[in-house]
CSV table of C-alpha atoms in Angstrom, one decimal:
chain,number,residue,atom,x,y,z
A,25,UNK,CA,-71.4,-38.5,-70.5
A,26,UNK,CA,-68.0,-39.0,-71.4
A,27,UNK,CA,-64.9,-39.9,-70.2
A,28,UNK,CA,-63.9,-36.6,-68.1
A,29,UNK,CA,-67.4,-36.1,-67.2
A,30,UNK,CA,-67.5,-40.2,-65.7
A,31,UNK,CA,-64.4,-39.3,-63.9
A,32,UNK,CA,-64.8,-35.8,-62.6
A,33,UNK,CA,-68.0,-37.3,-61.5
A,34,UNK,CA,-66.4,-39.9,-59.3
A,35,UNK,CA,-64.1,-36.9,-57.9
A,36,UNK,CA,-67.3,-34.6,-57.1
A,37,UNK,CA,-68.7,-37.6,-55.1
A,38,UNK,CA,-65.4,-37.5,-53.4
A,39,UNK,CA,-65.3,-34.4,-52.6
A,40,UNK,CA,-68.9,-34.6,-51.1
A,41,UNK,CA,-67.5,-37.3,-48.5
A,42,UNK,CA,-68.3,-40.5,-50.4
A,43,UNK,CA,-65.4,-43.1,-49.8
A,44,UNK,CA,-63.0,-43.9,-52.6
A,45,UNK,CA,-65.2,-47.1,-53.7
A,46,UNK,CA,-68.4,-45.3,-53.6
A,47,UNK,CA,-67.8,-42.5,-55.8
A,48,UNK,CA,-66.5,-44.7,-58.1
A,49,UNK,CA,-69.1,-47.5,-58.0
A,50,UNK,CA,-72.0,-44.1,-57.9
A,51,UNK,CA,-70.4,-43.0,-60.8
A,52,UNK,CA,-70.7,-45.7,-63.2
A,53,UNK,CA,-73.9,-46.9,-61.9
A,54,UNK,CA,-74.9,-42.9,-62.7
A,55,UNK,CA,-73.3,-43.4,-66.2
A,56,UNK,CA,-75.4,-46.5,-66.4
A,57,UNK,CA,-78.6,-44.8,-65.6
A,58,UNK,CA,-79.1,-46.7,-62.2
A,59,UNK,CA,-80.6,-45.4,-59.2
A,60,UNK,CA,-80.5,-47.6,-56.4
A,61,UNK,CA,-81.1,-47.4,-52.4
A,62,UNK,CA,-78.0,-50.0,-52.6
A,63,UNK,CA,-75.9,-48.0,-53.9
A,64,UNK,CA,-73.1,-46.9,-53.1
A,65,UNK,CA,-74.4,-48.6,-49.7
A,66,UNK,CA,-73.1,-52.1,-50.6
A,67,UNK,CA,-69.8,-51.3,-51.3
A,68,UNK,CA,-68.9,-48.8,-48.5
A,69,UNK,CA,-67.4,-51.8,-46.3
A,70,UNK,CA,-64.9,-51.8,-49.0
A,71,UNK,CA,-63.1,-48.8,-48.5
A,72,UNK,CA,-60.2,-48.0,-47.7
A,73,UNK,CA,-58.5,-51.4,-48.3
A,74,UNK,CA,-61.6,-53.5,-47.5
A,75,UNK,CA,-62.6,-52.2,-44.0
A,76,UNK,CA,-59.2,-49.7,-43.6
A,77,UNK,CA,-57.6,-53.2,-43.5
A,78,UNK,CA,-55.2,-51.9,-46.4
A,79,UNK,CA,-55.8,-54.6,-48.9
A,80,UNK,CA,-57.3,-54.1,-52.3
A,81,UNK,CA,-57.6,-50.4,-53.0
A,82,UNK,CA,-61.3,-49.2,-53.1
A,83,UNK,CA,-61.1,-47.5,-56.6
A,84,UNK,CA,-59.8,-51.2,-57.6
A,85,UNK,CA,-62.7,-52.4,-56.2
A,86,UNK,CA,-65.6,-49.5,-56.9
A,87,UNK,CA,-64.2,-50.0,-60.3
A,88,UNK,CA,-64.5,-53.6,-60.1
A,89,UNK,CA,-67.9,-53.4,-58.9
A,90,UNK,CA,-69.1,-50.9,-61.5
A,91,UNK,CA,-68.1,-52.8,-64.5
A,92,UNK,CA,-70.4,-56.0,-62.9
A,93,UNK,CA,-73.0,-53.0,-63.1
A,94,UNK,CA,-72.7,-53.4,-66.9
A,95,UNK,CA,-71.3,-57.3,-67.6
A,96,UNK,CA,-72.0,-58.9,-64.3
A,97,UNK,CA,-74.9,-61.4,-64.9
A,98,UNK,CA,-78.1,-62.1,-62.9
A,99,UNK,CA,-78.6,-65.7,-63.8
A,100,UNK,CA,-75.9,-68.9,-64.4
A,101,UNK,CA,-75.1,-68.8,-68.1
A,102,UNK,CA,-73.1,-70.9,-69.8
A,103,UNK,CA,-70.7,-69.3,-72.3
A,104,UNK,CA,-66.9,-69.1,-73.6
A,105,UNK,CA,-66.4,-65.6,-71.5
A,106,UNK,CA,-65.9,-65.7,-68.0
A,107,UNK,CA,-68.3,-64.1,-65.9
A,108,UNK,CA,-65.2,-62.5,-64.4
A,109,UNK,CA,-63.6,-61.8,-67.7
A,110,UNK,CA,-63.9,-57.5,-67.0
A,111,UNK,CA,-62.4,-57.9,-63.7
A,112,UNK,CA,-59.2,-59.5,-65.1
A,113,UNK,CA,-59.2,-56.7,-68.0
A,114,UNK,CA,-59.8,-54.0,-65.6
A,115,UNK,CA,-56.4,-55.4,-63.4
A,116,UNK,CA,-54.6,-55.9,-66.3
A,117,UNK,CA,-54.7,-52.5,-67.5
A,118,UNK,CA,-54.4,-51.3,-63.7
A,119,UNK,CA,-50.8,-53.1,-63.2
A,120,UNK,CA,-49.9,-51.6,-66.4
A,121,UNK,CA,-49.9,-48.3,-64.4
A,122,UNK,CA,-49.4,-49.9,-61.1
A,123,UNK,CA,-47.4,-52.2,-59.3
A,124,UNK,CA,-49.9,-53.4,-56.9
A,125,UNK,CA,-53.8,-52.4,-56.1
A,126,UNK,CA,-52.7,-53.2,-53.0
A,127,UNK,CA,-53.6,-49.9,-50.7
A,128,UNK,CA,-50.9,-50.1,-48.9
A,129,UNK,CA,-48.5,-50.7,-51.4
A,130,UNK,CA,-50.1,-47.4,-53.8
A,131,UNK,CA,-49.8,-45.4,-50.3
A,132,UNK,CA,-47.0,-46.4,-48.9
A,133,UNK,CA,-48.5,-46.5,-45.2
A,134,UNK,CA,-50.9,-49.3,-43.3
A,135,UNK,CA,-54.1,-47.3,-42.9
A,136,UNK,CA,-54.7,-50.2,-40.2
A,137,UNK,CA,-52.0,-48.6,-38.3
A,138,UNK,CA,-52.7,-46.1,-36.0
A,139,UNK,CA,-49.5,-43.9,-36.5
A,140,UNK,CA,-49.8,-44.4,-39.9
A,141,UNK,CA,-53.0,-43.6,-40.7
A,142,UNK,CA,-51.4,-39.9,-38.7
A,143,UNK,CA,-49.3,-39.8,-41.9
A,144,UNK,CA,-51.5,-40.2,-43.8
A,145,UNK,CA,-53.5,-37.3,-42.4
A,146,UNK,CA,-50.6,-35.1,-42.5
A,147,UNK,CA,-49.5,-36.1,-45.9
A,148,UNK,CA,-52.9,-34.9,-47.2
A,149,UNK,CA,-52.8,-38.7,-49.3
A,150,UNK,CA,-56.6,-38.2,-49.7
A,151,UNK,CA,-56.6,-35.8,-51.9
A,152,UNK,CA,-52.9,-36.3,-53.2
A,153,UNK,CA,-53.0,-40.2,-54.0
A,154,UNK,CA,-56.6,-41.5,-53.3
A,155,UNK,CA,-58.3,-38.7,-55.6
A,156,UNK,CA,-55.7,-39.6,-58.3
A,157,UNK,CA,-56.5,-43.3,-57.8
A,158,UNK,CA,-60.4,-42.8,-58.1
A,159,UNK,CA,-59.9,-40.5,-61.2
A,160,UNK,CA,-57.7,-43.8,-62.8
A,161,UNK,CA,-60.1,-46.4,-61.4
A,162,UNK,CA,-62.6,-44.5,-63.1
A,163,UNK,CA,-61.2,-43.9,-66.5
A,164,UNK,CA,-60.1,-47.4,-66.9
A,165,UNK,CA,-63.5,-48.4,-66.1
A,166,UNK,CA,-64.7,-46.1,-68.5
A,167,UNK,CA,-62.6,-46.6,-71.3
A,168,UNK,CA,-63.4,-50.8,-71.2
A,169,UNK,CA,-67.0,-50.0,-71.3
A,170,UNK,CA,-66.7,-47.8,-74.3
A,171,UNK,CA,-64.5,-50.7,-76.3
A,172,UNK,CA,-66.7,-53.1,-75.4
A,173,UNK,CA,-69.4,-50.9,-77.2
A,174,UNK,CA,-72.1,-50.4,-74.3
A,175,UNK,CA,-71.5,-47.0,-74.1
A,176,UNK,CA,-70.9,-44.8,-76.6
A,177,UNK,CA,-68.7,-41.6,-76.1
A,178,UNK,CA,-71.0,-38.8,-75.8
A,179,UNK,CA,-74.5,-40.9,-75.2
């Protein structure tokens, strides 16, 4: 697949009423060739901020989790690259288009908050801001797997 195929992948999973982490992590673990009864089932308390608590946007995180699909490790090994290392990339290039992945911060309402989770109802921000978060999330991820030359465009 390549990149608009990754990401318009994410949205479809979206749009069939996975949350914004899921369809990102399902996405790349698709892309990865992985099918797993855990996923996206260990990262849907994740969503929406971590639990709706408005804290680390779940694209950010789905994202986050995806790469680990590809550069996480299994065992301790000792080496000059962080385990972490993609995680760090992956924010990096985020707050280049960002200013926070902070959900409340990208949404501009506490989906904690009764009243504002209302706005955010109203305001349509799923499919306004969180689609256009999971389609970023996804492309970033995408793009970092590509450089890092475990997937090639196309494969």
């Amino acid at each position: 697949m390549n990149r608009e195929e990754v990401v318009e992948q994410a949205i479809g999973y979206a749009d069939q009423g996975f949350l914004c982490v899921e369809s990102v992590l399902k996405s790349l673990a698709d892309l990865k060739g992985l099918d797993s009864e855990y996923i996206p089932g260990i990262a849907s308390g994740l969503a929406a901020g971590v639990a709706r608590n408005s804290q680390i946007c779940g694209a950010v995180s789905g994202a986050i989790l995806g790469l680990g699909l590809w550069f996480g490790r299994s065992t301790p090994v000792a080496g000059d690259r962080k385990p972490y290392w993609y995680s760090r990339l992956f924010l990096d290039r985020w707050m280049g288009l960002h200013p926070s992945c902070n959900c409340t911060e990208l949404l501009g309402v506490d989906l904690d908050d009764p009243e504002e989770y209302k706005v955010f109802d109203s305001e349509n921000m799923w499919e306004n801001k969180c689609k256009m978060y999971i389609r970023e999330a996804t492309g970033l991820a995408y793009d970092i797997l590509v450089e890092e030359g475990v997937h090639s465009v196309g494969a």
